[in-house]
Amino acid sequence: MNSTRTRGTRRARRTSPEASRAEVADLKAKLDEQVKNLTDSEEWRAMLRAAVGIGRYSFRNILLILLQRPDATHVAGYGDWQKRGRQVRKGERGIRILAPMTLRRRGQDSEEGEQDDSQPFVIFRPVSVFDISQTDPLPGHPDPADIPAYAPLSGAAPEGLWEALEAYVTACGYTVERGDCGSAEGWTDPETRTVRVGGTAQDAAAAQVLAHEAAHIACGHIDAAPGEYRRHRGRMETEAESVAYIVAAAYGLETSTQSARYVAGWASRANTDNPVAVLQETGERVITTARAMLDALAGQ
């Protein structure tokens, strides 16, 4: 048997089942502590900024990446970096995250001698990923083509952002219009299925407001039962502002988000014995909704 490895590939780190379980438990404990820190406004902003560029990782793994490497900007696995024309430098320490693995228990044999189907279950195992700063370009690959340069804008909205958001809101069954919104920057009326954005707002600000209203729709806030918004205003505004921030930033529009100011208040006052679970649920909803919106915008 030929034991020679192909140059440039890397053998996965082997650990015992006991060591793997211990590492998973340790990572989950650190994750809980990191979630608690999200009641701090700047910590929440850091999570949102990371969600824009780090990659398509879950909310939990974004926090684990930031915990181990706060300056991370673009993250991928060892083999993924090679596919993108970059090589992880020798000696670089991996960022450990939790990867889901679906398994299936061996079923009982039936009377006919066939094995019964069993329900799949998910376990998590620790794996290593690396930031782009831990890599070098491979010969002939000066830069990964699929990593866009992040160029924050102000004043003018990025080309196509308003149109993409308007098409998204329209596909959700709403009409978009510009006009007087009173003291508000914008609002959504579930009865007339209308989204209105202030008529005097500059293009960048108007796009941000439309992203915020679209996020309310995407998160299901508009269709919530009467009185639900008043009871959960802080959480819903946090979700909508956070989703809008990620969507706008992905298009290169740097915005100031007000979402962080809600976090410390509503999380501590939430009617629950487990504020960590509330924060984690909100963070996961923000990341999932923002990714779904961005996929929808890209497909229009």
Coordinates of C-alpha atoms in Angstrom, one line a residue:
M1 CA 0.0 0.0 0.0
N2 CA 1.3 3.4 -1.0
S3 CA 1.4 5.6 2.1
T4 CA 2.7 8.7 0.4
R5 CA 0.5 11.8 0.9
T6 CA -0.3 14.2 -1.9
R7 CA 1.6 17.3 -1.5
G8 CA -0.4 20.2 0.0
T9 CA -3.0 18.0 1.7
R10 CA -3.2 17.6 5.4
R11 CA -4.1 14.6 7.5
A12 CA -6.9 15.3 10.0
R13 CA -5.9 15.5 13.6
R14 CA -6.8 12.2 15.3
T15 CA -8.1 12.3 18.8
S16 CA -9.6 9.7 21.1
P17 CA -13.5 9.8 21.5
E18 CA -12.9 10.8 25.2
A19 CA -10.7 13.7 24.2
S20 CA -13.1 14.8 21.5
R21 CA -16.1 14.8 24.0
A22 CA -14.0 16.7 26.5
E23 CA -13.1 19.3 23.9
V24 CA -16.8 19.6 22.8
A25 CA -17.8 20.2 26.4
D26 CA -15.1 22.8 26.8
L27 CA -16.1 24.6 23.7
K28 CA -19.8 24.6 24.6
A29 CA -18.9 26.1 28.1
K30 CA -16.8 28.8 26.5
L31 CA -19.7 29.5 24.0
D32 CA -22.2 30.0 26.9
E33 CA -19.8 32.6 28.5
Q34 CA -19.4 34.3 25.1
V35 CA -23.2 34.5 24.7
K36 CA -23.5 36.2 28.1
N37 CA -21.0 38.8 26.9
L38 CA -23.4 39.8 24.1
T39 CA -25.4 42.0 26.6
D40 CA -22.5 44.4 26.0
S41 CA -23.3 46.7 23.1
E42 CA -19.8 46.5 21.5
E43 CA -19.7 42.7 21.8
W44 CA -23.0 42.5 19.8
R45 CA -21.6 44.9 17.2
A46 CA -18.5 42.8 16.9
M47 CA -20.6 39.7 16.3
L48 CA -22.5 41.5 13.5
R49 CA -19.4 42.8 11.8
A50 CA -17.9 39.3 11.9
A51 CA -21.1 37.8 10.4
V52 CA -20.6 39.9 7.3
G53 CA -17.1 38.6 6.4
I54 CA -16.2 35.5 8.3
G55 CA -18.2 33.1 6.1
R56 CA -21.3 31.0 6.2
Y57 CA -20.9 29.8 9.7
S58 CA -23.6 29.4 12.3
F59 CA -24.1 32.0 15.1
R60 CA -22.5 29.7 17.6
N61 CA -19.4 29.1 15.5
I62 CA -19.1 32.8 14.7
L63 CA -18.8 33.4 18.5
L64 CA -16.2 30.6 18.8
I65 CA -14.2 32.1 16.0
L66 CA -14.2 35.5 17.6
L67 CA -13.4 34.1 21.0
Q68 CA -10.2 32.5 19.6
R69 CA -9.3 35.0 16.9
P70 CA -11.0 38.4 17.4
D71 CA -9.4 39.9 14.2
A72 CA -10.7 37.1 11.9
T73 CA -12.1 38.4 8.6
H74 CA -12.5 35.5 6.2
V75 CA -12.5 31.9 7.5
A76 CA -12.4 28.5 5.8
G77 CA -11.2 25.0 6.3
Y78 CA -7.8 23.8 5.3
G79 CA -8.9 22.1 2.1
D80 CA -11.3 24.9 1.2
W81 CA -8.5 27.4 1.3
Q82 CA -6.5 25.2 -1.2
K83 CA -9.6 25.2 -3.5
R84 CA -9.6 28.9 -3.3
G85 CA -5.9 29.2 -4.2
R86 CA -4.4 29.7 -0.8
Q87 CA -2.3 27.5 1.5
V88 CA -2.4 27.5 5.3
R89 CA 1.1 28.3 6.5
K90 CA 3.0 25.5 8.4
G91 CA 2.7 25.8 12.1
E92 CA -0.5 27.9 12.1
R93 CA -2.9 26.9 14.9
G94 CA -6.4 26.1 13.8
I95 CA -9.5 27.9 15.1
R96 CA -11.6 25.2 16.7
I97 CA -15.4 25.2 16.0
L98 CA -18.2 22.6 16.3
A99 CA -19.2 20.8 13.2
P100 CA -22.5 18.9 13.1
M101 CA -22.4 15.2 12.0
T102 CA -25.5 13.2 11.3
L103 CA -25.4 9.6 12.4
R104 CA -27.9 6.8 12.4
R105 CA -28.2 4.2 15.1
R106 CA -28.1 0.6 13.9
G107 CA -31.7 -0.6 13.9
Q108 CA -33.2 -3.9 15.1
D109 CA -33.6 -6.8 12.7
S110 CA -37.3 -7.3 11.7
E111 CA -39.1 -10.6 11.6
E112 CA -38.5 -10.7 7.8
G113 CA -34.8 -10.4 8.4
E114 CA -34.6 -6.9 7.2
Q115 CA -33.0 -4.2 9.3
D116 CA -35.5 -1.6 10.7
D117 CA -34.8 2.0 9.8
S118 CA -33.7 4.1 12.7
Q119 CA -34.0 7.8 13.4
P120 CA -30.9 9.9 12.5
F121 CA -29.3 12.0 15.3
V122 CA -26.8 14.8 15.3
I123 CA -23.6 15.0 17.2
F124 CA -21.0 17.8 17.2
R125 CA -17.3 17.2 16.7
P126 CA -14.5 19.8 17.0
V127 CA -12.8 20.7 13.7
S128 CA -10.2 23.3 12.7
V129 CA -10.7 26.3 10.4
F130 CA -8.2 29.1 9.5
D131 CA -8.4 32.8 8.9
I132 CA -7.1 34.3 5.6
S133 CA -4.3 35.9 7.6
Q134 CA -3.0 32.4 8.3
T135 CA -2.6 31.6 4.6
D136 CA -0.5 32.5 1.6
P137 CA -1.5 32.5 -2.0
L138 CA -0.5 29.5 -4.0
P139 CA 1.5 30.1 -7.2
G140 CA -0.7 31.5 -9.9
H141 CA -3.4 32.4 -7.4
P142 CA -2.6 35.9 -6.2
D143 CA -6.0 36.4 -4.5
P144 CA -9.1 34.3 -4.0
A145 CA -11.7 35.5 -6.5
D146 CA -14.6 34.7 -4.3
I147 CA -13.6 37.1 -1.4
P148 CA -15.0 40.5 -2.3
A149 CA -13.2 43.6 -1.1
Y150 CA -15.1 45.3 1.6
A151 CA -15.4 49.0 0.8
P152 CA -17.7 50.8 3.2
L153 CA -19.8 53.6 1.6
S154 CA -21.7 56.5 3.0
G155 CA -24.2 59.0 1.4
A156 CA -25.0 57.0 -1.7
A157 CA -26.5 53.6 -1.6
P158 CA -24.7 50.8 -3.4
E159 CA -25.9 50.3 -6.9
G160 CA -28.8 47.8 -7.1
L161 CA -29.4 47.6 -3.3
W162 CA -32.7 49.5 -3.2
E163 CA -34.0 47.7 -6.2
A164 CA -33.1 44.3 -4.8
L165 CA -34.7 45.1 -1.5
E166 CA -37.8 46.5 -3.2
A167 CA -38.1 43.3 -5.3
Y168 CA -37.7 41.2 -2.1
V169 CA -40.5 43.1 -0.2
T170 CA -42.7 43.0 -3.3
A171 CA -42.2 39.2 -3.5
C172 CA -43.4 39.0 0.1
G173 CA -46.7 40.6 -0.9
Y174 CA -46.0 44.3 0.1
T175 CA -45.9 47.5 -1.9
V176 CA -43.0 49.9 -1.3
E177 CA -43.5 53.7 -1.4
R178 CA -41.7 56.8 -0.4
G179 CA -43.5 59.5 1.6
D180 CA -44.1 61.2 4.9
C181 CA -43.7 58.9 7.9
G182 CA -44.3 61.4 10.6
S183 CA -41.7 61.1 13.3
A184 CA -40.6 57.7 12.1
E185 CA -38.0 56.9 9.4
G186 CA -40.2 54.2 7.9
W187 CA -43.0 51.8 8.8
T188 CA -44.9 48.7 7.6
D189 CA -48.6 48.5 7.6
P190 CA -49.8 44.8 7.7
E191 CA -53.4 45.8 6.8
T192 CA -52.6 47.6 3.6
R193 CA -49.5 45.5 3.0
T194 CA -47.5 48.7 2.5
V195 CA -43.9 49.5 3.4
R196 CA -43.2 53.3 3.5
V197 CA -39.8 54.9 3.7
G198 CA -39.3 58.6 4.5
G199 CA -39.3 60.7 1.3
T200 CA -36.6 63.1 2.4
A201 CA -34.0 60.4 3.4
Q202 CA -30.8 60.3 1.3
D203 CA -30.3 57.1 -0.8
A204 CA -28.1 55.3 1.7
A205 CA -30.3 56.1 4.7
A206 CA -33.4 55.1 2.7
A207 CA -31.9 51.8 1.7
Q208 CA -31.0 51.1 5.3
V209 CA -34.6 51.8 6.4
L210 CA -36.0 49.6 3.7
A211 CA -33.6 46.8 4.8
H212 CA -34.9 47.3 8.4
E213 CA -38.5 47.0 7.3
A214 CA -37.8 44.0 5.1
A215 CA -36.1 42.3 8.0
H216 CA -39.2 42.8 10.2
I217 CA -41.1 41.0 7.4
A218 CA -38.5 38.2 7.1
C219 CA -38.4 37.6 10.8
G220 CA -42.2 37.2 11.0
H221 CA -42.7 40.3 13.2
I222 CA -45.3 41.9 11.0
D223 CA -47.5 38.8 11.1
A224 CA -47.2 38.4 14.9
A225 CA -50.4 38.5 17.0
P226 CA -51.7 41.9 18.1
G227 CA -49.8 43.2 21.1
E228 CA -46.8 41.0 20.4
Y229 CA -44.7 43.8 19.2
R230 CA -45.4 45.9 22.3
R231 CA -44.4 43.0 24.6
H232 CA -41.3 42.1 22.6
R233 CA -40.3 45.4 21.1
G234 CA -36.7 45.2 22.2
R235 CA -36.1 41.7 20.8
M236 CA -37.8 42.4 17.5
E237 CA -36.0 45.7 17.0
T238 CA -32.7 44.0 17.8
E239 CA -33.4 41.3 15.3
A240 CA -34.5 43.7 12.5
E241 CA -31.7 46.2 13.0
S242 CA -29.1 43.4 13.2
V243 CA -30.4 41.7 10.0
A244 CA -30.5 45.0 8.2
Y245 CA -26.9 45.8 9.3
I246 CA -25.6 42.5 7.9
V247 CA -27.5 42.8 4.6
A248 CA -26.4 46.4 4.0
A249 CA -22.8 45.7 5.0
A250 CA -22.7 42.7 2.6
Y251 CA -23.5 45.2 -0.1
G252 CA -20.8 47.6 1.0
L253 CA -23.0 50.0 2.9
E254 CA -21.6 50.9 6.3
T255 CA -24.4 51.8 8.6
S256 CA -24.6 52.7 12.3
T257 CA -26.8 50.2 14.0
Q258 CA -29.0 51.0 16.9
S259 CA -29.6 47.4 17.7
A260 CA -26.9 47.1 20.3
R261 CA -28.6 49.6 22.6
Y262 CA -31.6 47.2 23.0
V263 CA -29.6 44.2 23.9
A264 CA -28.5 44.9 27.5
G265 CA -32.1 45.9 28.4
W266 CA -34.4 43.4 26.9
A267 CA -32.2 40.3 27.6
S268 CA -32.0 41.0 31.3
R269 CA -35.7 41.7 31.5
A270 CA -36.8 38.8 29.4
N271 CA -39.3 36.5 31.2
T272 CA -37.0 33.5 31.3
D273 CA -34.7 31.7 33.7
N274 CA -32.2 31.3 31.0
P275 CA -31.2 34.6 29.4
V276 CA -28.3 32.8 27.6
A277 CA -30.8 30.8 25.7
V278 CA -32.8 33.9 24.8
L279 CA -29.7 35.6 23.4
Q280 CA -28.6 32.5 21.6
E281 CA -32.1 32.1 20.0
T282 CA -32.0 35.8 18.9
G283 CA -28.5 35.6 17.5
E284 CA -29.3 32.4 15.6
R285 CA -32.5 34.0 14.1
V286 CA -30.5 37.1 13.0
I287 CA -27.8 35.1 11.2
T288 CA -30.2 32.7 9.6
T289 CA -32.6 35.4 8.5
A290 CA -29.8 37.6 7.1
R291 CA -28.3 34.7 5.1
A292 CA -31.8 33.8 3.7
M293 CA -32.4 37.4 2.7
L294 CA -29.0 37.7 1.0
D295 CA -29.6 34.5 -0.9
A296 CA -32.9 35.8 -2.0
L297 CA -31.5 39.2 -3.1
A298 CA -28.7 37.5 -5.0
G299 CA -31.2 35.3 -6.8
Q300 CA -33.3 38.2 -8.1

